[in-house]
mmCIF file of C-alpha atoms in Angstrom:
data_model
loop_
_atom_site.group_PDB
_atom_site.id
_atom_site.type_symbol
_atom_site.label_atom_id
_atom_site.label_comp_id
_atom_site.label_asym_id
_atom_site.label_seq_id
_atom_site.Cartn_x
_atom_site.Cartn_y
_atom_site.Cartn_z
ATOM 1 C CA MET A 175 16.707 11.634 11.225
ATOM 2 C CA ASN A 176 13.479 13.325 10.145
ATOM 3 C CA LEU A 177 10.531 12.125 7.973
ATOM 4 C CA LYS A 178 11.819 13.780 4.841
ATOM 5 C CA ASP A 179 15.221 12.109 5.125
ATOM 6 C CA PHE A 180 13.565 8.806 6.034
ATOM 7 C CA LEU A 181 11.306 8.860 2.989
ATOM 8 C CA ALA A 182 14.157 9.868 0.656
ATOM 9 C CA TYR A 183 16.206 6.957 2.045
ATOM 10 C CA MET A 184 13.392 4.449 1.571
ATOM 11 C CA ASP A 185 12.501 5.713 -1.870
ATOM 12 C CA SER A 186 16.113 5.215 -2.917
ATOM 13 C CA GLY A 187 15.725 1.433 -2.489
ATOM 14 C CA ARG A 188 18.850 1.171 -0.375
ATOM 15 C CA ARG A 189 19.255 -1.540 2.267
ATOM 16 C CA VAL A 190 18.031 -0.675 5.752
ATOM 17 C CA VAL A 191 20.530 -2.306 8.101
ATOM 18 C CA ALA A 192 19.040 -3.758 11.241
ATOM 19 C CA GLY A 193 19.571 -1.500 14.249
ATOM 20 C CA SER A 194 20.622 1.533 12.037
ATOM 21 C CA GLU A 195 19.248 4.990 12.529
ATOM 22 C CA VAL A 196 16.936 4.451 9.534
ATOM 23 C CA HIS A 197 15.721 1.196 11.078
ATOM 24 C CA GLN A 198 15.088 2.937 14.428
ATOM 25 C CA TYR A 199 13.145 5.718 12.730
ATOM 26 C CA MET A 200 11.095 3.077 10.944
ATOM 27 C CA HIS A 201 10.124 1.666 14.292
ATOM 28 C CA LEU A 202 9.212 5.145 15.614
ATOM 29 C CA LEU A 203 6.859 5.649 12.630
ATOM 30 C CA SER A 204 5.412 2.212 13.232
ATOM 31 C CA GLN A 205 4.341 3.193 16.740
ATOM 32 C CA GLU A 206 2.553 6.288 15.472
ATOM 33 C CA ALA A 207 0.804 4.191 12.789
ATOM 34 C CA LEU A 208 -0.218 1.665 15.399
ATOM 35 C CA ARG A 209 -1.809 4.413 17.510
ATOM 36 C CA ILE A 210 -3.661 5.920 14.552
ATOM 37 C CA THR A 211 -4.932 2.609 13.110
ATOM 38 C CA ALA A 212 -6.063 1.535 16.525
ATOM 39 C CA GLU A 213 -8.186 4.648 16.691
ATOM 40 C CA LEU A 214 -9.452 4.077 13.056
ATOM 41 C CA ASN A 215 -10.354 0.476 13.789
ATOM 42 C CA SER A 216 -12.035 1.098 17.164
ATOM 43 C CA GLY A 217 -15.722 1.600 16.454
ATOM 44 C CA TYR A 218 -17.768 3.413 13.787
ATOM 45 C CA HIS A 219 -16.403 6.541 12.074
ATOM 46 C CA THR A 220 -18.149 8.693 9.491
ATOM 47 C CA PRO A 221 -16.545 8.805 6.024
ATOM 48 C CA GLU A 222 -15.270 12.285 6.916
ATOM 49 C CA GLU A 223 -13.644 11.007 10.109
ATOM 50 C CA VAL A 224 -12.076 8.046 8.223
ATOM 51 C CA ARG A 225 -10.518 10.521 5.712
ATOM 52 C CA SER A 226 -9.257 12.669 8.574
ATOM 53 C CA LEU A 227 -7.569 9.780 10.279
ATOM 54 C CA MET A 228 -6.121 8.693 6.933
ATOM 55 C CA GLU A 229 -4.677 12.178 6.536
ATOM 56 C CA ARG A 230 -3.093 11.938 9.903
ATOM 57 C CA LEU A 231 -1.688 8.477 9.091
ATOM 58 C CA THR A 232 -0.262 9.430 5.661
ATOM 59 C CA GLY A 233 0.605 13.031 6.395
ATOM 60 C CA ARG A 234 -1.003 13.980 3.107
ATOM 61 C CA PRO A 235 -4.322 15.323 1.967
ATOM 62 C CA ILE A 236 -6.936 12.561 1.071
ATOM 63 C CA ASP A 237 -9.367 13.462 -1.659
ATOM 64 C CA PRO A 238 -13.006 13.630 -0.476
ATOM 65 C CA SER A 239 -13.846 10.922 -3.042
ATOM 66 C CA PHE A 240 -11.775 8.379 -1.150
ATOM 67 C CA ALA A 241 -13.712 5.729 0.783
ATOM 68 C CA MET A 242 -12.730 2.818 3.121
ATOM 69 C CA PHE A 243 -14.403 0.148 5.186
ATOM 70 C CA PRO A 244 -12.068 -0.420 8.242
ATOM 71 C CA PRO A 245 -10.390 -2.212 9.694
ATOM 72 C CA PHE A 246 -7.273 -1.064 7.906
ATOM 73 C CA TYR A 247 -3.677 -1.836 8.970
ATOM 74 C CA THR A 248 -0.278 -0.430 8.161
ATOM 75 C CA ASP A 249 3.045 -0.241 9.951
ATOM 76 C CA CYS A 250 4.004 3.160 8.484
ATOM 77 C CA GLY A 251 1.492 5.158 6.491
ATOM 78 C CA LYS A 252 3.841 8.000 5.715
ATOM 79 C CA ASN A 253 4.901 6.499 2.313
ATOM 80 C CA LEU A 254 1.343 5.834 1.047
ATOM 81 C CA LYS A 255 -0.074 7.961 -1.794
ATOM 82 C CA ILE A 256 -3.760 7.639 -2.590
ATOM 83 C CA GLY A 257 -5.448 8.991 -5.713
ATOM 84 C CA LYS A 258 -9.032 10.076 -6.282
ATOM 85 C CA ARG A 259 -12.044 7.804 -6.255
ATOM 86 C CA VAL A 260 -10.082 5.064 -4.443
ATOM 87 C CA PHE A 261 -11.878 2.482 -2.315
ATOM 88 C CA PHE A 262 -10.279 0.088 0.299
ATOM 89 C CA ASN A 263 -12.479 -2.753 1.494
ATOM 90 C CA SER A 264 -12.067 -4.069 4.995
ATOM 91 C CA GLY A 265 -9.109 -5.890 6.353
ATOM 92 C CA CYS A 266 -6.391 -4.438 3.995
ATOM 93 C CA ARG A 267 -2.827 -4.602 5.238
ATOM 94 C CA PHE A 268 -0.257 -2.258 3.668
ATOM 95 C CA GLN A 269 3.393 -2.299 4.492
ATOM 96 C CA ASP A 270 4.300 1.006 2.827
ATOM 97 C CA GLN A 271 7.796 1.801 3.985
ATOM 98 C CA GLY A 272 9.115 1.140 0.453
ATOM 99 C CA GLY A 273 6.398 3.348 -1.104
ATOM 100 C CA ILE A 274 2.856 2.603 -2.235
ATOM 101 C CA THR A 275 1.118 4.720 -4.890
ATOM 102 C CA ILE A 276 -2.497 4.018 -5.680
ATOM 103 C CA GLY A 277 -3.835 5.567 -8.886
ATOM 104 C CA ASP A 278 -7.239 7.172 -9.379
ATOM 105 C CA GLY A 279 -10.260 4.880 -9.399
ATOM 106 C CA ALA A 280 -8.522 1.859 -7.876
ATOM 107 C CA LEU A 281 -10.638 -0.643 -5.967
ATOM 108 C CA ILE A 282 -8.886 -2.700 -3.322
ATOM 109 C CA GLY A 283 -10.707 -5.727 -2.134
ATOM 110 C CA HIS A 284 -11.093 -7.395 1.320
ATOM 111 C CA ASN A 285 -7.862 -8.500 3.043
ATOM 112 C CA VAL A 286 -5.484 -7.347 0.340
ATOM 113 C CA VAL A 287 -1.811 -7.257 1.290
ATOM 114 C CA LEU A 288 0.581 -4.740 -0.329
ATOM 115 C CA ALA A 289 4.163 -5.501 0.927
ATOM 116 C CA THR A 290 7.039 -3.228 -0.046
ATOM 117 C CA VAL A 291 9.797 -4.633 2.209
ATOM 118 C CA ASN A 292 11.724 -7.911 1.899
ATOM 119 C CA HIS A 293 14.367 -9.336 4.285
ATOM 120 C CA ASP A 294 17.743 -10.464 3.223
ATOM 121 C CA LEU A 295 18.002 -14.197 2.335
ATOM 122 C CA ASP A 296 21.379 -14.498 4.101
ATOM 123 C CA PRO A 297 20.501 -15.568 7.766
ATOM 124 C CA ALA A 298 23.411 -13.385 8.981
ATOM 125 C CA ARG A 299 21.654 -10.299 7.508
ATOM 126 C CA ARG A 300 18.023 -11.403 7.855
ATOM 127 C CA GLY A 301 17.162 -8.477 10.045
ATOM 128 C CA ASP A 302 17.985 -6.014 7.236
ATOM 129 C CA ASN A 303 15.204 -4.570 5.184
ATOM 130 C CA LEU A 304 15.125 -4.271 1.370
ATOM 131 C CA PRO A 305 12.543 -1.717 0.267
ATOM 132 C CA ALA A 306 10.951 -1.553 -3.193
ATOM 133 C CA PRO A 307 7.879 0.457 -4.276
ATOM 134 C CA ILE A 308 4.500 -0.845 -5.396
ATOM 135 C CA VAL A 309 2.652 1.264 -7.996
ATOM 136 C CA ILE A 310 -1.076 0.498 -8.547
ATOM 137 C CA GLY A 311 -2.283 2.189 -11.777
ATOM 138 C CA LYS A 312 -5.560 3.949 -12.524
ATOM 139 C CA ASP A 313 -8.857 1.966 -12.492
ATOM 140 C CA VAL A 314 -7.137 -1.236 -11.115
ATOM 141 C CA TRP A 315 -9.272 -3.758 -9.247
ATOM 142 C CA ILE A 316 -7.530 -5.977 -6.763
ATOM 143 C CA GLY A 317 -9.639 -8.879 -5.565
ATOM 144 C CA ALA A 318 -10.052 -10.188 -2.090
ATOM 145 C CA ASN A 319 -7.025 -11.847 -0.410
ATOM 146 C CA ALA A 320 -4.640 -10.929 -3.116
ATOM 147 C CA THR A 321 -0.990 -10.115 -2.248
ATOM 148 C CA VAL A 322 1.245 -7.775 -4.147
ATOM 149 C CA LEU A 323 5.016 -8.123 -3.479
ATOM 150 C CA PRO A 324 7.783 -5.452 -3.426
ATOM 151 C CA GLY A 325 8.765 -3.760 -6.605
ATOM 152 C CA VAL A 326 5.551 -4.549 -8.560
ATOM 153 C CA THR A 327 3.783 -2.095 -10.838
ATOM 154 C CA VAL A 328 0.209 -2.901 -11.826
ATOM 155 C CA GLY A 329 -0.786 -1.263 -15.096
ATOM 156 C CA ASP A 330 -3.850 0.856 -15.654
ATOM 157 C CA GLY A 331 -7.194 -0.944 -15.973
ATOM 158 C CA SER A 332 -5.874 -4.308 -14.779
ATOM 159 C CA VAL A 333 -7.595 -6.842 -12.553
ATOM 160 C CA ILE A 334 -5.858 -9.012 -9.920
ATOM 161 C CA ALA A 335 -7.936 -12.084 -9.180
ATOM 162 C CA ALA A 336 -8.926 -12.936 -5.710
ATOM 163 C CA GLY A 337 -6.184 -14.905 -3.876
ATOM 164 C CA ALA A 338 -3.472 -14.105 -6.497
ATOM 165 C CA VAL A 339 0.089 -13.528 -5.417
ATOM 166 C CA VAL A 340 1.672 -10.930 -7.732
ATOM 167 C CA THR A 341 5.474 -11.208 -7.915
ATOM 168 C CA ARG A 342 6.202 -9.199 -11.137
ATOM 169 C CA ASP A 343 4.729 -6.298 -13.111
ATOM 170 C CA VAL A 344 1.191 -6.557 -14.511
ATOM 171 C CA PRO A 345 0.671 -5.105 -18.007
ATOM 172 C CA ALA A 346 -2.167 -2.592 -18.477
ATOM 173 C CA ASN A 347 -5.683 -3.920 -19.138
ATOM 174 C CA THR A 348 -4.912 -7.578 -18.357
ATOM 175 C CA ILE A 349 -6.314 -10.040 -15.780
ATOM 176 C CA VAL A 350 -3.843 -11.959 -13.665
ATOM 177 C CA ALA A 351 -4.564 -14.958 -11.435
ATOM 178 C CA GLY A 352 -2.763 -17.690 -9.541
ATOM 179 C CA VAL A 353 0.265 -18.264 -7.403
ATOM 180 C CA PRO A 354 2.469 -16.770 -8.761
ATOM 181 C CA ALA A 355 0.084 -14.575 -10.720
ATOM 182 C CA HIS A 356 0.168 -14.873 -14.467
ATOM 183 C CA VAL A 357 -1.933 -13.211 -17.263
ATOM 184 C CA VAL A 358 -5.107 -15.158 -17.973
ATOM 185 C CA LYS A 359 -6.732 -12.703 -20.437
ATOM 186 C CA GLU A 360 -7.095 -9.165 -21.444
ATOM 187 C CA VAL A 361 -9.694 -6.751 -20.031
ATOM 188 C CA PRO A 362 -12.378 -5.885 -22.634
ATOM 189 C CA VAL A 363 -12.082 -2.087 -22.896
ATOM 190 C CA GLN A 364 -15.067 -0.085 -24.034
ATOM 191 C CA ARG A 365 -14.768 3.515 -24.888
ATOM 192 C CA ARG A 366 -17.273 5.782 -23.210
ATOM 193 C CA SER A 367 -19.104 8.146 -25.503
ATOM 194 C CA ALA A 368 -19.074 11.847 -24.581
#
């Protein structure tokens, strides 16, 4: 198995059977992610150094407009896509094996959890992983301590309130709050003049 095959498998949403070749490769990637995040989280790094470490972690170019306050945690990194003008506050935990896409201008608050893998409910298959992607739209703001669960798409311009647990898709330009999160109001949208 190689990275390309692994990402294609995970992006297909198929079950990852415990102990399978895909599962073993997932653990191999986790070890690499642990090494890189340990380096990232051990002391001060300039913004340029942070971006360089994130490029190693994701295996993708990171736009110079990206900013982050470590610590940051992930157990993969290779299925994380980050747009322009994105900010991660400290303590974020991303489980990106199932795929996380973060749109331009997104702001991710302290201790946010983005989880893209579930386990089977059947105790006999509990070790299996069930991946589903998370898509965060453009100009989304996710408040501190929020959790977004597998398979969720957050529409452009939306706000996820602090502490919310998002279990289903969030429409564009809405504010969601609660456990489970529900729409509480629309975001007032003002048009910028040119």
